[in-house]
Amino acid sequence: MFRRRSDDASSATAVAEQDETTPRHPEAPKGRPTPKRSQAEAGRRSRVSVPKDRKEAARQSRERMRIEREKQRTALLEGDERALPARDKGPVRRFARDYVDSRWSMAEFFLPYAVVVLVLSIMKVPTLQLISTMLFLLFFVMVILDFVRLGLGLRKALAERFPNENTRGAVAYALMRTLQMRRLRLPKPKVKRGERP
């Protein structure tokens, strides 16, 4: 209330010199006058450029979504961390991907094996159908045991590598990745088999 004007002027110039990208302290003065309500409303109206035609608005929305999907697809192919979807971002998920990609697993051969078993089960030879069913059950048990081995190893490696970070969901994320064949995995594998992440 009883401040001197020179203090106000000096603080205003100091704030004006500050870069607008740096955050301002909540108790510091703004360094500019508050705009009138009519000016603020006019500024908001000019920034939001929504087309009056609903078809045009829908077209622009579809175009924005297409560009965003294309950016994410490119990021998945190239492994660009900045544009990856939220489920693939972060050092924990990157480590889980590398852990899976550096190992052989039974689960990545599950889909091709299931196709072979399906073809064998369609044939009219009962002995062949029985053998294919038994082999499928045996392979299924081996995949489950491989999941358990991989999951326990990854859980231990995550606890060692990221002791203070949230690793929730990383093991399930990695196990789902093992079900895909290596060349079809997205983001693309960054490590060779046998390398340790």
Short mmCIF file of C-alpha atoms in Angstrom, two decimals:
data_model
loop_
_atom_site.label_atom_id
_atom_site.label_comp_id
_atom_site.label_asym_id
_atom_site.label_seq_id
_atom_site.Cartn_x
_atom_site.Cartn_y
_atom_site.Cartn_z
CA MET A 1 0.00 0.00 0.00
CA PHE A 2 2.80 2.43 0.89
CA ARG A 3 5.34 1.16 -1.66
CA ARG A 4 7.56 3.48 -3.58
CA ARG A 5 7.01 3.81 -7.31
CA SER A 6 10.68 3.23 -8.10
CA ASP A 7 10.43 -0.29 -6.60
CA ASP A 8 7.42 -1.06 -8.80
CA ALA A 9 9.17 0.23 -11.91
CA SER A 10 12.35 -1.72 -11.26
CA SER A 11 10.47 -4.96 -10.60
CA ALA A 12 8.38 -4.47 -13.76
CA THR A 13 11.47 -4.02 -15.92
CA ALA A 14 13.12 -7.07 -14.34
CA VAL A 15 10.11 -9.21 -15.14
CA ALA A 16 9.89 -7.80 -18.67
CA GLU A 17 13.51 -8.77 -19.29
CA GLN A 18 12.82 -12.32 -18.15
CA ASP A 19 12.25 -14.82 -20.95
CA GLU A 20 8.57 -15.70 -21.39
CA THR A 21 9.36 -19.41 -21.59
CA THR A 22 10.75 -19.53 -18.05
CA PRO A 23 8.11 -20.01 -15.38
CA ARG A 24 7.24 -16.96 -13.29
CA HIS A 25 7.20 -17.11 -9.50
CA PRO A 26 3.55 -17.02 -8.33
CA GLU A 27 4.14 -14.02 -6.06
CA ALA A 28 6.16 -12.02 -8.61
CA PRO A 29 4.45 -9.19 -10.50
CA LYS A 30 3.37 -9.86 -14.10
CA GLY A 31 5.18 -6.91 -15.61
CA ARG A 32 2.25 -6.04 -17.87
CA PRO A 33 -1.24 -4.67 -17.29
CA THR A 34 -4.20 -7.04 -17.10
CA PRO A 35 -6.12 -6.88 -20.40
CA LYS A 36 -9.71 -5.72 -20.44
CA ARG A 37 -12.36 -8.39 -20.67
CA SER A 38 -13.34 -7.45 -24.22
CA GLN A 39 -9.69 -7.68 -25.35
CA ALA A 40 -9.21 -11.09 -23.71
CA GLU A 41 -12.39 -12.48 -25.29
CA ALA A 42 -11.40 -11.12 -28.70
CA GLY A 43 -7.97 -12.76 -28.34
CA ARG A 44 -9.53 -16.12 -27.47
CA ARG A 45 -11.91 -15.94 -30.41
CA SER A 46 -9.11 -15.17 -32.85
CA ARG A 47 -6.90 -18.04 -31.59
CA VAL A 48 -9.57 -20.72 -31.87
CA SER A 49 -10.25 -21.07 -35.57
CA VAL A 50 -13.05 -23.61 -35.75
CA PRO A 51 -14.62 -23.81 -39.19
CA LYS A 52 -18.30 -22.97 -39.34
CA ASP A 53 -19.01 -25.94 -41.62
CA ARG A 54 -19.31 -29.27 -39.73
CA LYS A 55 -17.97 -31.25 -42.67
CA GLU A 56 -14.87 -29.06 -42.85
CA ALA A 57 -14.36 -29.39 -39.08
CA ALA A 58 -14.64 -33.19 -39.32
CA ARG A 59 -12.22 -33.24 -42.25
CA GLN A 60 -9.66 -31.16 -40.33
CA SER A 61 -10.05 -33.42 -37.29
CA ARG A 62 -9.51 -36.54 -39.41
CA GLU A 63 -6.45 -34.93 -41.01
CA ARG A 64 -4.96 -34.08 -37.59
CA MET A 65 -5.58 -37.65 -36.38
CA ARG A 66 -4.02 -39.09 -39.55
CA ILE A 67 -0.90 -36.94 -39.11
CA GLU A 68 -0.64 -37.99 -35.45
CA ARG A 69 -1.00 -41.69 -36.33
CA GLU A 70 1.61 -41.35 -39.08
CA LYS A 71 4.00 -39.68 -36.64
CA GLN A 72 3.50 -42.51 -34.13
CA ARG A 73 3.94 -45.18 -36.82
CA THR A 74 7.20 -43.58 -37.97
CA ALA A 75 8.36 -43.38 -34.35
CA LEU A 76 7.55 -47.07 -33.85
CA LEU A 77 9.53 -48.02 -36.95
CA GLU A 78 12.51 -45.81 -36.13
CA GLY A 79 12.36 -46.12 -32.33
CA ASP A 80 12.14 -42.36 -31.77
CA GLU A 81 11.42 -42.10 -28.03
CA ARG A 82 9.79 -38.64 -28.21
CA ALA A 83 6.90 -39.62 -30.50
CA LEU A 84 6.20 -43.13 -29.19
CA PRO A 85 2.77 -43.92 -27.75
CA ALA A 86 2.48 -43.69 -23.96
CA ARG A 87 2.57 -47.48 -23.51
CA ASP A 88 6.04 -47.67 -25.15
CA LYS A 89 7.67 -44.62 -23.56
CA GLY A 90 10.25 -44.51 -20.82
CA PRO A 91 13.47 -46.25 -19.84
CA VAL A 92 11.64 -49.09 -18.05
CA ARG A 93 9.69 -50.07 -21.18
CA ARG A 94 12.82 -49.68 -23.34
CA PHE A 95 14.72 -52.03 -21.01
CA ALA A 96 11.84 -54.54 -21.08
CA ARG A 97 11.87 -54.47 -24.90
CA ASP A 98 15.63 -54.94 -25.04
CA TYR A 99 15.48 -57.75 -22.47
CA VAL A 100 12.95 -59.65 -24.61
CA ASP A 101 14.64 -58.89 -27.94
CA SER A 102 18.02 -60.14 -26.75
CA ARG A 103 16.70 -63.66 -26.01
CA TRP A 104 15.20 -66.57 -27.87
CA SER A 105 11.75 -67.54 -26.61
CA MET A 106 9.29 -70.29 -27.42
CA ALA A 107 6.36 -67.86 -27.52
CA GLU A 108 7.52 -66.09 -30.68
CA PHE A 109 7.05 -69.35 -32.60
CA PHE A 110 3.58 -69.94 -31.13
CA LEU A 111 1.57 -68.41 -34.01
CA PRO A 112 3.42 -70.21 -36.85
CA TYR A 113 3.24 -73.46 -34.87
CA ALA A 114 -0.51 -72.97 -34.29
CA VAL A 115 -1.04 -72.56 -38.06
CA VAL A 116 0.84 -75.81 -38.75
CA VAL A 117 -1.20 -77.64 -36.10
CA LEU A 118 -4.42 -76.23 -37.56
CA VAL A 119 -3.52 -77.50 -41.04
CA LEU A 120 -2.64 -80.94 -39.63
CA SER A 121 -5.88 -81.12 -37.64
CA ILE A 122 -7.96 -80.41 -40.77
CA MET A 123 -6.60 -83.52 -42.50
CA LYS A 124 -8.83 -86.60 -42.35
CA VAL A 125 -6.15 -88.89 -40.87
CA PRO A 126 -7.13 -89.56 -37.20
CA THR A 127 -3.61 -90.51 -36.12
CA LEU A 128 -2.21 -87.27 -37.55
CA GLN A 129 -4.93 -85.27 -35.84
CA LEU A 130 -4.14 -86.92 -32.48
CA ILE A 131 -0.40 -86.35 -32.86
CA SER A 132 -0.90 -82.69 -33.83
CA THR A 133 -3.18 -82.10 -30.83
CA MET A 134 -0.69 -83.71 -28.42
CA LEU A 135 2.20 -81.72 -29.92
CA PHE A 136 0.17 -78.52 -29.60
CA LEU A 137 -0.57 -79.19 -25.91
CA LEU A 138 3.12 -79.98 -25.28
CA PHE A 139 4.19 -76.79 -27.03
CA PHE A 140 1.59 -74.79 -25.08
CA VAL A 141 3.00 -76.06 -21.76
CA MET A 142 6.53 -75.21 -22.91
CA VAL A 143 5.41 -71.66 -23.80
CA ILE A 144 3.88 -71.19 -20.34
CA LEU A 145 7.08 -72.42 -18.65
CA ASP A 146 9.08 -70.08 -20.88
CA PHE A 147 6.78 -67.19 -19.85
CA VAL A 148 7.40 -67.97 -16.18
CA ARG A 149 11.18 -68.12 -16.69
CA LEU A 150 11.25 -64.89 -18.70
CA GLY A 151 8.88 -63.05 -16.35
CA LEU A 152 10.85 -63.95 -13.21
CA GLY A 153 14.15 -63.01 -14.84
CA LEU A 154 12.78 -59.68 -16.09
CA ARG A 155 11.21 -58.85 -12.71
CA LYS A 156 14.59 -59.43 -11.01
CA ALA A 157 16.47 -57.39 -13.64
CA LEU A 158 13.99 -54.50 -13.32
CA ALA A 159 14.34 -54.50 -9.52
CA GLU A 160 18.13 -54.29 -9.88
CA ARG A 161 18.20 -51.71 -12.69
CA PHE A 162 15.29 -49.46 -11.58
CA PRO A 163 14.97 -49.81 -7.79
CA ASN A 164 13.14 -46.51 -7.21
CA GLU A 165 10.99 -46.35 -10.35
CA ASN A 166 7.49 -47.60 -11.06
CA THR A 167 7.86 -50.82 -13.06
CA ARG A 168 4.20 -51.79 -12.92
CA GLY A 169 2.98 -53.43 -16.14
CA ALA A 170 6.46 -53.80 -17.63
CA VAL A 171 6.54 -57.61 -17.27
CA ALA A 172 3.13 -58.05 -18.93
CA TYR A 173 4.23 -55.61 -21.67
CA ALA A 174 7.36 -57.70 -22.30
CA LEU A 175 5.47 -61.02 -22.31
CA MET A 176 3.00 -59.69 -24.88
CA ARG A 177 5.98 -58.64 -27.00
CA THR A 178 7.36 -62.19 -26.94
CA LEU A 179 4.20 -63.46 -28.65
CA GLN A 180 5.10 -61.45 -31.76
CA MET A 181 7.66 -62.70 -34.23
CA ARG A 182 10.85 -60.68 -33.97
CA ARG A 183 10.62 -59.06 -37.41
CA LEU A 184 7.02 -57.91 -36.76
CA ARG A 185 7.70 -56.28 -33.38
CA LEU A 186 7.07 -52.56 -32.98
CA PRO A 187 9.07 -50.58 -31.91
CA LYS A 188 11.73 -52.37 -33.93
CA PRO A 189 14.29 -54.35 -31.88
CA LYS A 190 17.44 -52.35 -31.10
CA VAL A 191 19.58 -55.20 -29.76
CA LYS A 192 20.80 -58.40 -31.39
CA ARG A 193 20.13 -61.81 -29.94
CA GLY A 194 22.70 -62.69 -27.31
CA GLU A 195 23.44 -59.06 -26.39
CA ARG A 196 22.61 -58.02 -22.87
CA PRO A 197 20.67 -54.77 -22.43
#
